[in-house]
mmCIF file with all atom_site columns, C-alpha atoms in Angstrom:
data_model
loop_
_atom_site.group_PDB
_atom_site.id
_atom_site.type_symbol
_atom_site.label_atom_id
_atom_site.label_alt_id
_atom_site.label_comp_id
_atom_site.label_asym_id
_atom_site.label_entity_id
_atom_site.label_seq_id
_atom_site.pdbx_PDB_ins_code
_atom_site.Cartn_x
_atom_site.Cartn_y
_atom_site.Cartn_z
_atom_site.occupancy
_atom_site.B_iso_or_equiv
_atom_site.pdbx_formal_charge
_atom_site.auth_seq_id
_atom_site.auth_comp_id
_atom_site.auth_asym_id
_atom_site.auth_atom_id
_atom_site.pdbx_PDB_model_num
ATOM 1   C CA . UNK A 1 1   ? 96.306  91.729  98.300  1.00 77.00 ? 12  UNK A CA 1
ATOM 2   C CA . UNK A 1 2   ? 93.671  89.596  98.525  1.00 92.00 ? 13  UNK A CA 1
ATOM 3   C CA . UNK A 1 3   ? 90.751  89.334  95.860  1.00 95.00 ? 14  UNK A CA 1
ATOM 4   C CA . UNK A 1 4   ? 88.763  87.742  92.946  1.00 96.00 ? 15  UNK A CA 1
ATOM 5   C CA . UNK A 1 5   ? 89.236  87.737  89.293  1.00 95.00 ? 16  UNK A CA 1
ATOM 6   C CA . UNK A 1 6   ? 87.157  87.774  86.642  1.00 95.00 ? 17  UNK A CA 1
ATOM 7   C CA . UNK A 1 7   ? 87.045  85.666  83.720  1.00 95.00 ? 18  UNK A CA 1
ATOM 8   C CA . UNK A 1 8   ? 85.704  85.994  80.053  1.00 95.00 ? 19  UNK A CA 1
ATOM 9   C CA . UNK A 1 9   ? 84.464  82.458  78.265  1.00 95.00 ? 20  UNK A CA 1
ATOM 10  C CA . UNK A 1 10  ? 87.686  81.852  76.407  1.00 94.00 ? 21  UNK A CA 1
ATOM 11  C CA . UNK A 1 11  ? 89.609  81.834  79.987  1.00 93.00 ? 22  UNK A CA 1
ATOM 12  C CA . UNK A 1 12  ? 90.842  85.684  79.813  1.00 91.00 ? 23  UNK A CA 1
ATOM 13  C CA . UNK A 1 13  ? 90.874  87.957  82.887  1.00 92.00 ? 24  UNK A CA 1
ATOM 14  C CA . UNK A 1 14  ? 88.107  90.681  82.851  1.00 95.00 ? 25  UNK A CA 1
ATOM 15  C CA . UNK A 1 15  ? 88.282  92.395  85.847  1.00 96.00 ? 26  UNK A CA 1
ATOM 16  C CA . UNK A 1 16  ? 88.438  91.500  89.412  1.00 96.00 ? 27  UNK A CA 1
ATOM 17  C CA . UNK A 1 17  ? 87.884  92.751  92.872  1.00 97.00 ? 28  UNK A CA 1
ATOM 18  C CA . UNK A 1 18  ? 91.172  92.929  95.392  1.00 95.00 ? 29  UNK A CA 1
ATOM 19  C CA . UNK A 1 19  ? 91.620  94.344  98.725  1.00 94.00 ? 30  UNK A CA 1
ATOM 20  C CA . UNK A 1 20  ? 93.990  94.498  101.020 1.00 94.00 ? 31  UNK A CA 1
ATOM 21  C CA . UNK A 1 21  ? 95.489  96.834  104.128 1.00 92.00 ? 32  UNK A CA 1
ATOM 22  C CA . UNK A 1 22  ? 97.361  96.652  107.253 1.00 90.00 ? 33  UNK A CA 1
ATOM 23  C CA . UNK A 1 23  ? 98.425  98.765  109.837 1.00 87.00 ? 34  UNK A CA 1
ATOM 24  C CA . UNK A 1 24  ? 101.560 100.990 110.333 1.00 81.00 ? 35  UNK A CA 1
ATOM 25  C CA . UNK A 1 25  ? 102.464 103.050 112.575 1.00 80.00 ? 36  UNK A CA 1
ATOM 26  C CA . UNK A 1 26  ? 99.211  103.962 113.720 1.00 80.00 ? 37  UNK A CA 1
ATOM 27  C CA . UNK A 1 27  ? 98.048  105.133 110.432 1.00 83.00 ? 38  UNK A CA 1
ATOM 28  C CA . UNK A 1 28  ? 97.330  102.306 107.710 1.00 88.00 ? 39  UNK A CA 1
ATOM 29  C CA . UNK A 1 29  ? 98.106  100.898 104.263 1.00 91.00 ? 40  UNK A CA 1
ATOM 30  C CA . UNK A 1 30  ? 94.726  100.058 102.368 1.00 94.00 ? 41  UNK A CA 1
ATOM 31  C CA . UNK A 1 31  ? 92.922  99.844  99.277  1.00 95.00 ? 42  UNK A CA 1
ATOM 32  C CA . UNK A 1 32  ? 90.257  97.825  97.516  1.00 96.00 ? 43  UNK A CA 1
ATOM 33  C CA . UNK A 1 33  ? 89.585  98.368  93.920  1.00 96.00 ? 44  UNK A CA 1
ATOM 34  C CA . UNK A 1 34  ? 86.645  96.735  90.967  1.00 97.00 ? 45  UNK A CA 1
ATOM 35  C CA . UNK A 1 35  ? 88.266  96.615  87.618  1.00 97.00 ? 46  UNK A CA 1
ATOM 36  C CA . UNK A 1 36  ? 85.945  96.222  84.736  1.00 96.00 ? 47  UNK A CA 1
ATOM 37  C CA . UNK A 1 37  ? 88.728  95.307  81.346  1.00 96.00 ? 48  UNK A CA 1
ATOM 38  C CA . UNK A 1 38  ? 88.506  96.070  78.339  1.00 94.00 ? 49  UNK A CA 1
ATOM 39  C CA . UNK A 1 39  ? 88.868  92.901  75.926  1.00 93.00 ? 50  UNK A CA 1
ATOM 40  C CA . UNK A 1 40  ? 92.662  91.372  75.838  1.00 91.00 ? 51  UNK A CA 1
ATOM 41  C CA . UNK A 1 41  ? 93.538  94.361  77.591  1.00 92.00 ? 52  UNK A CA 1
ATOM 42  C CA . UNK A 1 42  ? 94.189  96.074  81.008  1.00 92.00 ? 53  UNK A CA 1
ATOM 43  C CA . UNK A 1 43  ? 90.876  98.040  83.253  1.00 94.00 ? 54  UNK A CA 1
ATOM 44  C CA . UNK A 1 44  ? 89.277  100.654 81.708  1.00 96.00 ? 55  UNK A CA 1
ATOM 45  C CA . UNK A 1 45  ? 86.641  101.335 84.459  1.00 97.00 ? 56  UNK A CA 1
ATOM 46  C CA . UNK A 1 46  ? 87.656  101.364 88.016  1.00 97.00 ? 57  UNK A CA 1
ATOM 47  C CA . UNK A 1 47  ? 86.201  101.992 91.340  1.00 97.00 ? 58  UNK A CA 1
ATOM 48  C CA . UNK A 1 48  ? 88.320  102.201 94.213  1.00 96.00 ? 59  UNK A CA 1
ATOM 49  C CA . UNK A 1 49  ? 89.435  103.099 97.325  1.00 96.00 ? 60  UNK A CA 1
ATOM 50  C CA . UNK A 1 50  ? 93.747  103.457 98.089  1.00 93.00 ? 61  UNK A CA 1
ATOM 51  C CA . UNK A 1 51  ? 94.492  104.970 102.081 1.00 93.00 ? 62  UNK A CA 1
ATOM 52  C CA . UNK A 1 52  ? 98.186  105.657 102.861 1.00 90.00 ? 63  UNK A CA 1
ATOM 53  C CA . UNK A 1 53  ? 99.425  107.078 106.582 1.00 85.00 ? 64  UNK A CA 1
ATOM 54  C CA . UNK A 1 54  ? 96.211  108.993 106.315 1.00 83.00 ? 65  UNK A CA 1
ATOM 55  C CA . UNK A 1 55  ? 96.307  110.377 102.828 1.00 89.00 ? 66  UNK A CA 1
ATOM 56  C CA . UNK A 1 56  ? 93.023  108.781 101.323 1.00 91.00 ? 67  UNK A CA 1
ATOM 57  C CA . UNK A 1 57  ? 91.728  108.671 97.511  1.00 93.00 ? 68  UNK A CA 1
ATOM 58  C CA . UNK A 1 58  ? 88.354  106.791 96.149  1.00 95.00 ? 69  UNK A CA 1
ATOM 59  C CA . UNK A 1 59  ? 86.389  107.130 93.429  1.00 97.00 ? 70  UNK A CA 1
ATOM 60  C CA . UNK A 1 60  ? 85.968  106.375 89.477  1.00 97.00 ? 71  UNK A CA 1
ATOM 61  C CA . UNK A 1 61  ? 88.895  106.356 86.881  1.00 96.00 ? 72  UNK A CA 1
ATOM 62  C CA . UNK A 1 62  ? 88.215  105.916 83.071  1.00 97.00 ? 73  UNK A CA 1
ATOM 63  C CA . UNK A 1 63  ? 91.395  104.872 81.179  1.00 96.00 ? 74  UNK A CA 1
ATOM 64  C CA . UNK A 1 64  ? 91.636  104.917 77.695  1.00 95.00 ? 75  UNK A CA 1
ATOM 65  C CA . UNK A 1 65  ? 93.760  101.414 76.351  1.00 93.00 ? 76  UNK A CA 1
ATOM 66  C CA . UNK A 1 66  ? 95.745  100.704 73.203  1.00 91.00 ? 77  UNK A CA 1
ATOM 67  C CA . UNK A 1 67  ? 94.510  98.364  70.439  1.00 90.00 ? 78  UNK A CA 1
ATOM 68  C CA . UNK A 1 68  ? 97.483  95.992  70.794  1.00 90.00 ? 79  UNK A CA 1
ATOM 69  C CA . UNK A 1 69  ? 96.706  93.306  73.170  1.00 90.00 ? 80  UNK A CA 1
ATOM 70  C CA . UNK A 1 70  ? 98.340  93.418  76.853  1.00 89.00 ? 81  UNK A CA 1
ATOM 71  C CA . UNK A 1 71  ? 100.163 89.972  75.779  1.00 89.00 ? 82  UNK A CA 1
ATOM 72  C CA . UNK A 1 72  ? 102.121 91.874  73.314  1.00 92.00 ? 83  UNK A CA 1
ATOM 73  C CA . UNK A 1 73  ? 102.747 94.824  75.573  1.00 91.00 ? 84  UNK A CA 1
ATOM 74  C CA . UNK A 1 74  ? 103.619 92.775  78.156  1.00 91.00 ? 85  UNK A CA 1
ATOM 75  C CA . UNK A 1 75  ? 106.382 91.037  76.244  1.00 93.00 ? 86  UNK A CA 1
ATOM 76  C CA . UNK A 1 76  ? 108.295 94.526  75.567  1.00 93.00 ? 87  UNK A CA 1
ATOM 77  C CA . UNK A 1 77  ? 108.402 94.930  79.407  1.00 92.00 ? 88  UNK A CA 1
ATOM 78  C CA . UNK A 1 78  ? 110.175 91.721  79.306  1.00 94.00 ? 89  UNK A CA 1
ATOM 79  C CA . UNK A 1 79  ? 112.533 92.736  77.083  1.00 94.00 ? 90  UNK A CA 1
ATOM 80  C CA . UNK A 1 80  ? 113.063 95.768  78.927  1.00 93.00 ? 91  UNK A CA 1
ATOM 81  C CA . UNK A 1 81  ? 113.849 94.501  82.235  1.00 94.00 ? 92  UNK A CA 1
ATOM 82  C CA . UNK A 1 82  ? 116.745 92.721  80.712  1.00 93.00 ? 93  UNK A CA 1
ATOM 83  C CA . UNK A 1 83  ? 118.480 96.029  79.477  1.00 94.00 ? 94  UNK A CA 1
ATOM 84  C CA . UNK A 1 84  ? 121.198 97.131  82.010  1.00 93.00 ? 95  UNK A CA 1
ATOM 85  C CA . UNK A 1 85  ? 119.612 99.476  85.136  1.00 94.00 ? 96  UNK A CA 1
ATOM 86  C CA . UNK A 1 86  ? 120.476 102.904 84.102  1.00 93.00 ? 97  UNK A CA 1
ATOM 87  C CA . UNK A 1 87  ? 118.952 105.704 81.916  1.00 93.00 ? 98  UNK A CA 1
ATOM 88  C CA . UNK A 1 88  ? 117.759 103.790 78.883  1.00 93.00 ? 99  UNK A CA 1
ATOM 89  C CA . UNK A 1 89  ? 116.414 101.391 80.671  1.00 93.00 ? 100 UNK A CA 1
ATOM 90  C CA . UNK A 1 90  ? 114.403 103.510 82.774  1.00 93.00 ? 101 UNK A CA 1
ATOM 91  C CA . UNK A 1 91  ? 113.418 105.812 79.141  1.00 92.00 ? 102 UNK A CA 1
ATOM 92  C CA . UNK A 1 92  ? 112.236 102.196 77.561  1.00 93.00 ? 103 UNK A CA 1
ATOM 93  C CA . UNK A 1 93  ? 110.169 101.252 80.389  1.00 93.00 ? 104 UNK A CA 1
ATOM 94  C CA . UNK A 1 94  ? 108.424 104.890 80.686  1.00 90.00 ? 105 UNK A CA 1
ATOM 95  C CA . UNK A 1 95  ? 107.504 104.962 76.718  1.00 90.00 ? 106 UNK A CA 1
ATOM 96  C CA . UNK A 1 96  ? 105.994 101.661 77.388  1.00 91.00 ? 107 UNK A CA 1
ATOM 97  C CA . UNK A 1 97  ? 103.916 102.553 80.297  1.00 88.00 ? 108 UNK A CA 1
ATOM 98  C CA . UNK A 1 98  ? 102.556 105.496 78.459  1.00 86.00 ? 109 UNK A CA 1
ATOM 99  C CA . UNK A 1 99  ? 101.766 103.075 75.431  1.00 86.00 ? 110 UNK A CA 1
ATOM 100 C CA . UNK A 1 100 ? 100.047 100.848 77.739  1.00 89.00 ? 111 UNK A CA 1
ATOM 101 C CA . UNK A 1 101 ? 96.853  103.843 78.019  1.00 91.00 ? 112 UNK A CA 1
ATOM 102 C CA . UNK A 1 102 ? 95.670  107.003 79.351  1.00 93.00 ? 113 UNK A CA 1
ATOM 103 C CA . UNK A 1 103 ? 93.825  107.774 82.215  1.00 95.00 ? 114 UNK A CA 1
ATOM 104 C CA . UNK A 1 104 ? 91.029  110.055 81.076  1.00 97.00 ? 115 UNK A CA 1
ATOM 105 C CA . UNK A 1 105 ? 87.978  110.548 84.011  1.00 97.00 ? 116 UNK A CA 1
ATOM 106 C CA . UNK A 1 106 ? 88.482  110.908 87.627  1.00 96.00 ? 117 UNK A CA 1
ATOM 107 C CA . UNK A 1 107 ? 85.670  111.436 89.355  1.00 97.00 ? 118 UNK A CA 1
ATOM 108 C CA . UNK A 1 108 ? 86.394  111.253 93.778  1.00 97.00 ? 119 UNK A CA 1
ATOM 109 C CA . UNK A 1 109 ? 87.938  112.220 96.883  1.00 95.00 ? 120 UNK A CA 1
ATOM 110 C CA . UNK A 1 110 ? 90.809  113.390 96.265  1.00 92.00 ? 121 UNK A CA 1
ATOM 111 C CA . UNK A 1 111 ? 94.136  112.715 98.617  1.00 91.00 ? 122 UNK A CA 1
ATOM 112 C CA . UNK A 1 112 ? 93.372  116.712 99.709  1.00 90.00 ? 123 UNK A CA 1
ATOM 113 C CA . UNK A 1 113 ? 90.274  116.500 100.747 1.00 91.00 ? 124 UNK A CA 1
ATOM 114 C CA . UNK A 1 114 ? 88.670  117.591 97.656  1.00 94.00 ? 125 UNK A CA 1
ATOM 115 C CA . UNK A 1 115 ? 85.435  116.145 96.018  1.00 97.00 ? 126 UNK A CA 1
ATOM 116 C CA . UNK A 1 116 ? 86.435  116.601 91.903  1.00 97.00 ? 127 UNK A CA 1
ATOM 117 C CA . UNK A 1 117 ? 85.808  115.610 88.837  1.00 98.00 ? 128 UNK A CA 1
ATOM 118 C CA . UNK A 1 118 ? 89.247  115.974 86.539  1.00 97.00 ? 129 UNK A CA 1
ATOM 119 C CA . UNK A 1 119 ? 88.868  115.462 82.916  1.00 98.00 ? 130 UNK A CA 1
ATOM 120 C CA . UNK A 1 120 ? 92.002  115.092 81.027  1.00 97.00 ? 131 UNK A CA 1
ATOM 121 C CA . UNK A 1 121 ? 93.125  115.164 77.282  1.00 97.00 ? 132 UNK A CA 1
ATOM 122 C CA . UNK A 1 122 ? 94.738  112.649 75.481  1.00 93.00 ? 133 UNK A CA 1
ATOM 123 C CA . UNK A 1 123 ? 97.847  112.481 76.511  1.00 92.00 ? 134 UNK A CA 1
ATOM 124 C CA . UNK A 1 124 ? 96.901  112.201 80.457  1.00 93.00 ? 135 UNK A CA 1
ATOM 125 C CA . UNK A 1 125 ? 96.991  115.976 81.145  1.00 96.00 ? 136 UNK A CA 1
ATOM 126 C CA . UNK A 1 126 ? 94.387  117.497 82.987  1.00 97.00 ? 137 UNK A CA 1
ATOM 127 C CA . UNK A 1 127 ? 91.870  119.748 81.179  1.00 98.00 ? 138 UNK A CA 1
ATOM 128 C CA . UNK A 1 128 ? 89.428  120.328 83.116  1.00 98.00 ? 139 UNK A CA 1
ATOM 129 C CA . UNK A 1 129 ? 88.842  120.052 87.221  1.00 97.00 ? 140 UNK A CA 1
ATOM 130 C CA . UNK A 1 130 ? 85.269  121.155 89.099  1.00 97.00 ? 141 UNK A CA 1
ATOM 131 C CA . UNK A 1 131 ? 85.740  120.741 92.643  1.00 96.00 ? 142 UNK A CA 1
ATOM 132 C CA . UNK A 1 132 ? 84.735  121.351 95.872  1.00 96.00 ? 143 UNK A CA 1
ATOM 133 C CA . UNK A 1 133 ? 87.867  122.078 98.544  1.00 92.00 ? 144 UNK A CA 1
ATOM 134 C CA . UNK A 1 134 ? 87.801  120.747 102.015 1.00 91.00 ? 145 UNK A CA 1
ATOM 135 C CA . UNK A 1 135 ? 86.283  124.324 102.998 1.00 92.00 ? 146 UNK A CA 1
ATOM 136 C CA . UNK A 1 136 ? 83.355  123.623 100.761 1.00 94.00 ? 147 UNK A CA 1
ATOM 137 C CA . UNK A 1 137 ? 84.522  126.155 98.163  1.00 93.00 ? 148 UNK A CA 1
ATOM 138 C CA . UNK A 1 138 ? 83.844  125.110 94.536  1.00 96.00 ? 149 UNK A CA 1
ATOM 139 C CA . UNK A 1 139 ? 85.562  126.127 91.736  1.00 96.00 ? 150 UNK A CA 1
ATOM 140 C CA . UNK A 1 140 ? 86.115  125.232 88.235  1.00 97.00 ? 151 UNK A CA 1
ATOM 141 C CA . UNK A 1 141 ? 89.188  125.759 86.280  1.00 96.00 ? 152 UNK A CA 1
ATOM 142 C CA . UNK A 1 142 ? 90.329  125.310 82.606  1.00 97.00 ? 153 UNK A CA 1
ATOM 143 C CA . UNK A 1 143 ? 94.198  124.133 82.258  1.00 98.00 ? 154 UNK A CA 1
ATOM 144 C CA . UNK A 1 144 ? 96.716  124.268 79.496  1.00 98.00 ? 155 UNK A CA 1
ATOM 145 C CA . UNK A 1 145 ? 98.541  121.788 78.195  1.00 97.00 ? 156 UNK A CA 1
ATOM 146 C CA . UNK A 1 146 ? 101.358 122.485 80.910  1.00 96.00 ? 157 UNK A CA 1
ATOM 147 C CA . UNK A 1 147 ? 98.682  122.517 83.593  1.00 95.00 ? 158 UNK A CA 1
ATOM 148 C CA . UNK A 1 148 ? 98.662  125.938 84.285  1.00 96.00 ? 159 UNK A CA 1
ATOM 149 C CA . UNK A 1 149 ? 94.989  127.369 85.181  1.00 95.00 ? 160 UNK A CA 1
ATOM 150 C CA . UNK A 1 150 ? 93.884  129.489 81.993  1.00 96.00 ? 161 UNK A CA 1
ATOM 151 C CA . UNK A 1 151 ? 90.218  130.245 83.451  1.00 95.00 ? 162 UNK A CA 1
ATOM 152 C CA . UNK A 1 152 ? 88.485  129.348 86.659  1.00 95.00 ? 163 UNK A CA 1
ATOM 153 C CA . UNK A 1 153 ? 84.718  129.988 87.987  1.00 95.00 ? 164 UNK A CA 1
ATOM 154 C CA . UNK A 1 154 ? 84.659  132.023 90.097  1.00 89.00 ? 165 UNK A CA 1
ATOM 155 C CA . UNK A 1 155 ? 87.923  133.898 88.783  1.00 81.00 ? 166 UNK A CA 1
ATOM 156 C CA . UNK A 1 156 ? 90.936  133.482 91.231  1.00 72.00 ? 167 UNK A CA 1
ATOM 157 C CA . UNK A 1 157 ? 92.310  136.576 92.756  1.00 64.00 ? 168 UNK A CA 1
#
């Protein structure tokens, strides 16, 4: 990828703009994304734009971040990637990347062909979805914690 990153005055990155794409295959490999960060830590406000073989997402994401600073995070990666490949490897490295934040907002095309806005709790779940399909129905639905539809405008059949 190509791109541009963003600096605060004590020599930090803040954000940055990267694209990048080719073709394969006649379909292609793209994206561009603007990353606003959130102070000694990863984005927290994106716009972007990621294409694969046809299969296209853009729009806004809102992450939530950790207090502990991405230096520090960073560092238990490293230590990590130096356990043997195998189960508690993998188990180490997906507790840290759900320590490293949440994404909360998504607000875009989706890779279906669906305009929505997705709220989601906490923990990364989605909550809450209003969207309009690629037949210009809209809906709105109300999810569980497992993800299972609960209540949905108008009511599905």
């Amino acid at each position: 990828m190509a791109g541009l990153l963003i600096y605060n005055n004590e020599g930090f990155e803040c954000g940055g703009l990267c694209y990048g794409g080719r073709a394969e295959d006649d379909a292609c490999n793209a994206g561009s994304i603007l990353a606003f960060d959130r102070y000694n830590q990863q984005d927290v406000v994106t716009v972007g734009y990621h294409e694969i073989g046809g299969r296209r997402f853009y729009g806004v994401t809102i992450f939530d971040r950790p207090e502990e600073p991405i230096a520090q995070l960073a560092a238990k990666v490293d230590v990590a990637l130096q356990l043997p490949e195998g189960p508690m490897r993998d188990e180490a490295l997906k507790a840290l990347a759900r320590q490293s934040g949440t994404e909360r907002m998504i607000m875009g095309r989706t890779p279906e062909g669906e305009v929505a806005v997705q709220l989601n709790d906490s923990k990364g779940r989605p909550r809450i979805r209003m969207l309009v399909d690629k037949d210009d129905v809209p809906r709105l639905e109300c999810l569980n914690e497992a993800g299972e539809v609960v209540y949905s405008l108008p009511p599905e059949k």
